[in-house]
Amino acid sequence: MVIKMSRPLHRGVPAIRVTSSSNGLLDSQVKEQIEKEELDRNQSSHRSRHRLTILLLKSSLVVIVILALTGSFWWTLSISTSSRGHIFHSSRRLQEQLVSDLWDIGELSFGTSRMKEIEFCPGELENYIPCFNVSENLDSGFSDGNEYDRVCRQGSRQNCLVLPPMNYKIPLRWPTGRDIIWVANVKITGQEVFTSGSLTKRMMMLEEQQISFRSASLMFDGVEDYSHQIAEMIGLRNESNFIQAGIRTILDIGCGYGSFGAHLFSEQILTICIANYESSGSQVQLTLERGLPAMIGSFSSKQLPYPSLSFDLLHCARCDGSFLIEVDRVLRPGGYFVWTSPLINVQSSLRNKEKQKRWNFVRDFAENLCWELMSQQDETVVWKKTSKKTCYNSRISGSGPSICSKVQDVEFPYYRPLQNCIGGMHSRRWVPIEERATWPSRSNLNPSELALYGLHLDELNEDTANYRIIVRNYWSLLSPLIFSDHPKRPGDEDPSPPYNMLRNVLDMNARYGGLNAALLEARKSVWVMNVVPTTGPKYLPLILDRGYFGVLHDWCEAFPTYPRTYDMVHAEGLLSLESSQHWRCTMLDIFTEIDRMLRPEGWIIIRDAALLIDSARVLTRRLKWEARVIEIESNNDERLLFCQKPFFKRQPS
């Protein structure tokens, strides 16, 4: 807006005596001085009028709200009882609109800097993960591998939008995308693939733009034979019997590129890949790009953010002795630990005394953890964790780690330092996997199991029924939008829509895992990362006991994943939860983190209190999201914010 202002007359300019020779120069100086004073007065006057206008607007709206509330109160007292409900609802909606308008004016009062769109990050941050800044860690004195650990510093977050790589392409739909990914989407080059030794056993290039993971190829690292071998070592006929043996969830530590989990997925086995942060050629990034569960783990010095007794089987290559205590903590009673290492090769160990010494140490350490050595073949060994607590008391005094005290044995560790004692012994969830229901019956916990979490069966059934309706509504919203924008892509032929519209979902406030349960019940080919906020009720053990995967997380910190990870982010009640904590971080902080994790053209669904949704709607403009607010007929106190992240292509520099 252009404002024209007339030039005011200024009185009281002092007279200046000048000589004829300097008359022209001084006239010019006096003129400049007068103009500068006039300009300063104009700007000061304009700022004063702007502040006065904003103050008057705020005051007027506050008066209107007070009058509206007062008038509504006295008018409601004077009308018939039969009309009060309708009028109260209309009055309440008017109040909400006034509060929303006050929010917008409040944003305007801070100037255009608060309303302008957030800028894009520099190109070098295309794979940026807050809390994993190696250079900052080195400057702080971290070394010997600890520089790759997770360190969340105050103010480490970048308030910018991460752009995809130059030639980024939308991933191929599942299941095609499980076996073929675009090279440009991940931080690895074709040259690195061919020169990375064992990588060539798992991967091969297709043309110049794609990487193919061929489970049926002779070049592949025999993952099918390997899975079959593990099943036999456990005492099963093949990997299809894992479910009958009580194995549903597997934690794969240092997973390569997720091929072990990709193979087991067809057997209804849920395998989560966890690996350390890597500056290039990341295991986690490639696994996620394939549409498989993965997250970055910082396990060289910290406990994992999972409750004790969480997984049925752990698979690891080259885990050392100190970390075996953490493996024991998260493994269920009667669960299995599969370790693959060159140290196990008998012939190699006999020739190398140092290897033999290290292998003997690990074997004795496992025995002192009350693990039973079940089988040893080639470079693989399988142990079974004891189901009986009495085993720990029968050990020779002073042999192996002691049992943690109640103070040390924290049920919900959040990146605590590794403990040098056996954890999980004080948990009420000490139930051998043989005594648990097998999948999929496991997802429906019985009343005695629910009682451990202070829940009744009716509460879980009500949550399940509610999410059935929610998922049906979400799918109704998504289907026409996705298939109108993208009627067909490579890989859409099998399976048929809508089963391949989404591959993974991040549920930021998962509660009992109801969204996960409803998606599986509706036969959607989707896996869910169930996140339980550190500030909310601790239902993560319940989610894990139901046979789903989940993690504890503080949403005022960055989630341990690479950019462009998830197809959809879902948050129900998260904003209310954070506001009840007096906003330890801003709503904008949370939303920029959502944008970082979400794939281009990904979806955001936020369900929360109406006033919070109205506030969130304002922020979507700054994030460049395409957003709309949807009324929820069954609940007038809540609204749905439905957004899509656009695909912004980076321009050549």
CSV table of N, CA and C in Angstrom, one decimal, residues 576-636:
chain,number,residue,atom,x,y,z
A,576,SER,N,-2.6,-30.0,22.0
A,576,SER,CA,-3.2,-29.8,23.4
A,576,SER,C,-2.2,-30.3,24.5
A,577,LEU,N,-1.5,-31.4,24.2
A,577,LEU,CA,-0.6,-32.0,25.1
A,577,LEU,C,0.6,-31.0,25.3
A,578,GLU,N,1.1,-30.4,24.3
A,578,GLU,CA,2.2,-29.5,24.4
A,578,GLU,C,1.8,-28.2,25.0
A,579,SER,N,0.6,-27.7,24.7
A,579,SER,CA,0.1,-26.5,25.3
A,579,SER,C,-0.1,-26.6,26.8
A,580,SER,N,-0.5,-27.9,27.3
A,580,SER,CA,-0.6,-28.1,28.7
A,580,SER,C,0.7,-28.1,29.4
A,581,GLN,N,1.8,-28.2,28.6
A,581,GLN,CA,3.2,-28.1,29.2
A,581,GLN,C,3.7,-26.7,29.1
A,582,HIS,N,2.8,-25.7,28.8
A,582,HIS,CA,3.2,-24.3,28.7
A,582,HIS,C,4.2,-24.1,27.5
A,583,TRP,N,4.0,-24.9,26.5
A,583,TRP,CA,4.8,-24.7,25.2
A,583,TRP,C,6.3,-24.6,25.5
A,584,ARG,N,6.9,-25.7,25.8
A,584,ARG,CA,8.3,-25.7,26.0
A,584,ARG,C,9.1,-25.3,24.8
A,585,CYS,N,8.4,-25.6,23.6
A,585,CYS,CA,8.9,-25.1,22.3
A,585,CYS,C,7.7,-24.5,21.6
A,586,THR,N,7.9,-23.9,20.5
A,586,THR,CA,6.8,-23.2,19.7
A,586,THR,C,6.2,-24.2,18.8
A,587,MET,N,4.9,-23.9,18.4
A,587,MET,CA,4.2,-24.7,17.4
A,587,MET,C,5.0,-24.7,16.1
A,588,LEU,N,5.6,-23.6,15.8
A,588,LEU,CA,6.4,-23.5,14.6
A,588,LEU,C,7.6,-24.5,14.6
A,589,ASP,N,8.2,-24.6,15.7
A,589,ASP,CA,9.3,-25.6,15.9
A,589,ASP,C,8.8,-27.0,15.5
A,590,ILE,N,7.7,-27.4,16.0
A,590,ILE,CA,7.1,-28.7,15.8
A,590,ILE,C,6.8,-28.9,14.3
A,591,PHE,N,6.2,-27.8,13.7
A,591,PHE,CA,5.7,-27.9,12.3
A,591,PHE,C,6.9,-27.9,11.3
A,592,THR,N,8.0,-27.2,11.6
A,592,THR,CA,9.1,-27.3,10.7
A,592,THR,C,9.8,-28.7,10.8
A,593,GLU,N,9.7,-29.3,11.9
A,593,GLU,CA,10.2,-30.7,12.0
A,593,GLU,C,9.4,-31.7,11.2
A,594,ILE,N,8.0,-31.4,11.3
A,594,ILE,CA,7.1,-32.3,10.5
A,594,ILE,C,7.5,-32.1,9.0
A,595,ASP,N,7.7,-30.9,8.6
A,595,ASP,CA,8.1,-30.6,7.2
A,595,ASP,C,9.4,-31.3,6.8
A,596,ARG,N,10.3,-31.3,7.7
A,596,ARG,CA,11.6,-32.0,7.4
A,596,ARG,C,11.4,-33.5,7.2
A,597,MET,N,10.6,-34.1,8.0
A,597,MET,CA,10.4,-35.6,7.9
A,597,MET,C,9.6,-36.0,6.8
A,598,LEU,N,8.7,-35.1,6.3
A,598,LEU,CA,7.7,-35.5,5.3
A,598,LEU,C,8.2,-35.5,3.9
A,599,ARG,N,7.8,-36.5,3.1
A,599,ARG,CA,8.2,-36.5,1.7
A,599,ARG,C,7.5,-35.4,0.9
A,600,PRO,N,8.1,-34.9,-0.1
A,600,PRO,CA,7.4,-34.0,-1.0
A,600,PRO,C,6.1,-34.7,-1.5
A,601,GLU,N,5.0,-33.9,-1.5
A,601,GLU,CA,3.6,-34.4,-1.8
A,601,GLU,C,3.1,-35.3,-0.7
A,602,GLY,N,3.7,-35.3,0.5
A,602,GLY,CA,3.2,-36.0,1.6
A,602,GLY,C,2.1,-35.3,2.3
A,603,TRP,N,1.4,-36.0,3.2
A,603,TRP,CA,0.2,-35.5,3.9
A,603,TRP,C,0.3,-35.3,5.3
A,604,ILE,N,-0.3,-34.3,5.9
A,604,ILE,CA,-0.3,-34.0,7.3
A,604,ILE,C,-1.8,-34.0,7.8
A,605,ILE,N,-2.1,-34.7,8.8
A,605,ILE,CA,-3.5,-34.7,9.4
A,605,ILE,C,-3.3,-34.4,10.9
A,606,ILE,N,-3.9,-33.3,11.3
A,606,ILE,CA,-3.8,-32.8,12.7
A,606,ILE,C,-5.2,-32.7,13.2
A,607,ARG,N,-5.5,-33.4,14.3
A,607,ARG,CA,-6.8,-33.3,14.9
A,607,ARG,C,-6.6,-32.8,16.3
A,608,ASP,N,-7.3,-31.7,16.6
A,608,ASP,CA,-7.1,-31.1,17.9
A,608,ASP,C,-8.3,-30.1,18.3
A,609,ALA,N,-8.1,-29.4,19.4
A,609,ALA,CA,-9.1,-28.4,19.8
A,609,ALA,C,-9.2,-27.4,18.7
A,610,ALA,N,-10.4,-26.9,18.6
A,610,ALA,CA,-10.7,-25.9,17.5
A,610,ALA,C,-9.8,-24.7,17.5
A,611,LEU,N,-9.6,-24.1,18.7
A,611,LEU,CA,-8.8,-22.9,18.8
A,611,LEU,C,-7.3,-23.2,18.4
A,612,LEU,N,-6.8,-24.4,18.8
A,612,LEU,CA,-5.5,-24.7,18.4
A,612,LEU,C,-5.3,-25.0,16.9
A,613,ILE,N,-6.3,-25.6,16.3
A,613,ILE,CA,-6.3,-25.8,14.9
A,613,ILE,C,-6.4,-24.5,14.1
A,614,ASP,N,-7.1,-23.5,14.6
A,614,ASP,CA,-7.2,-22.2,14.0
A,614,ASP,C,-5.8,-21.5,14.0
A,615,SER,N,-5.1,-21.7,15.2
A,615,SER,CA,-3.8,-21.1,15.3
A,615,SER,C,-2.8,-21.8,14.3
A,616,ALA,N,-3.0,-23.2,14.2
A,616,ALA,CA,-2.1,-23.9,13.3
A,616,ALA,C,-2.3,-23.6,11.9
A,617,ARG,N,-3.6,-23.2,11.5
A,617,ARG,CA,-3.9,-22.9,10.1
A,617,ARG,C,-3.1,-21.6,9.7
A,618,VAL,N,-2.9,-20.7,10.6
A,618,VAL,CA,-2.1,-19.5,10.3
A,618,VAL,C,-0.7,-19.9,9.9
A,619,LEU,N,-0.1,-20.9,10.6
A,619,LEU,CA,1.3,-21.2,10.4
A,619,LEU,C,1.5,-22.0,9.1
A,620,THR,N,0.4,-22.7,8.6
A,620,THR,CA,0.6,-23.4,7.3
A,620,THR,C,0.9,-22.5,6.2
A,621,ARG,N,0.5,-21.3,6.2
A,621,ARG,CA,0.8,-20.3,5.2
A,621,ARG,C,2.3,-20.1,5.1
A,622,ARG,N,2.9,-19.9,6.3
A,622,ARG,CA,4.3,-19.7,6.3
A,622,ARG,C,5.1,-20.9,5.8
A,623,LEU,N,4.6,-22.1,6.1
A,623,LEU,CA,5.3,-23.3,5.7
A,623,LEU,C,5.0,-23.7,4.2
A,624,LYS,N,4.2,-22.9,3.6
A,624,LYS,CA,3.8,-23.2,2.1
A,624,LYS,C,3.0,-24.5,2.0
A,625,TRP,N,2.4,-24.9,3.0
A,625,TRP,CA,1.5,-26.1,2.9
A,625,TRP,C,0.2,-25.7,2.3
A,626,GLU,N,-0.4,-26.7,1.5
A,626,GLU,CA,-1.7,-26.5,1.1
A,626,GLU,C,-2.7,-27.1,2.1
A,627,ALA,N,-3.5,-26.2,2.7
A,627,ALA,CA,-4.2,-26.6,3.9
A,627,ALA,C,-5.7,-26.3,3.9
A,628,ARG,N,-6.5,-27.1,4.6
A,628,ARG,CA,-7.9,-26.7,4.8
A,628,ARG,C,-8.3,-27.3,6.1
A,629,VAL,N,-9.3,-26.6,6.7
A,629,VAL,CA,-9.8,-27.0,8.0
A,629,VAL,C,-11.2,-27.7,7.8
A,630,ILE,N,-11.3,-28.9,8.4
A,630,ILE,CA,-12.5,-29.7,8.2
A,630,ILE,C,-13.3,-29.8,9.5
A,631,GLU,N,-14.6,-29.5,9.5
A,631,GLU,CA,-15.4,-29.6,10.7
A,631,GLU,C,-15.6,-31.1,11.0
A,632,ILE,N,-15.7,-31.4,12.3
A,632,ILE,CA,-16.0,-32.8,12.8
A,632,ILE,C,-17.4,-32.8,13.3
A,633,GLU,N,-18.3,-33.4,12.6
A,633,GLU,CA,-19.7,-33.3,13.0
A,633,GLU,C,-20.0,-34.0,14.4
A,634,SER,N,-19.2,-35.0,14.7
A,634,SER,CA,-19.5,-35.7,15.9
A,634,SER,C,-18.9,-35.0,17.2
A,635,ASN,N,-18.1,-34.0,16.9
A,635,ASN,CA,-17.4,-33.3,18.1
A,635,ASN,C,-17.2,-31.9,17.7
A,636,ASN,N,-18.0,-31.0,18.2
A,636,ASN,CA,-17.9,-29.6,17.8
A,636,ASN,C,-16.7,-28.9,18.5
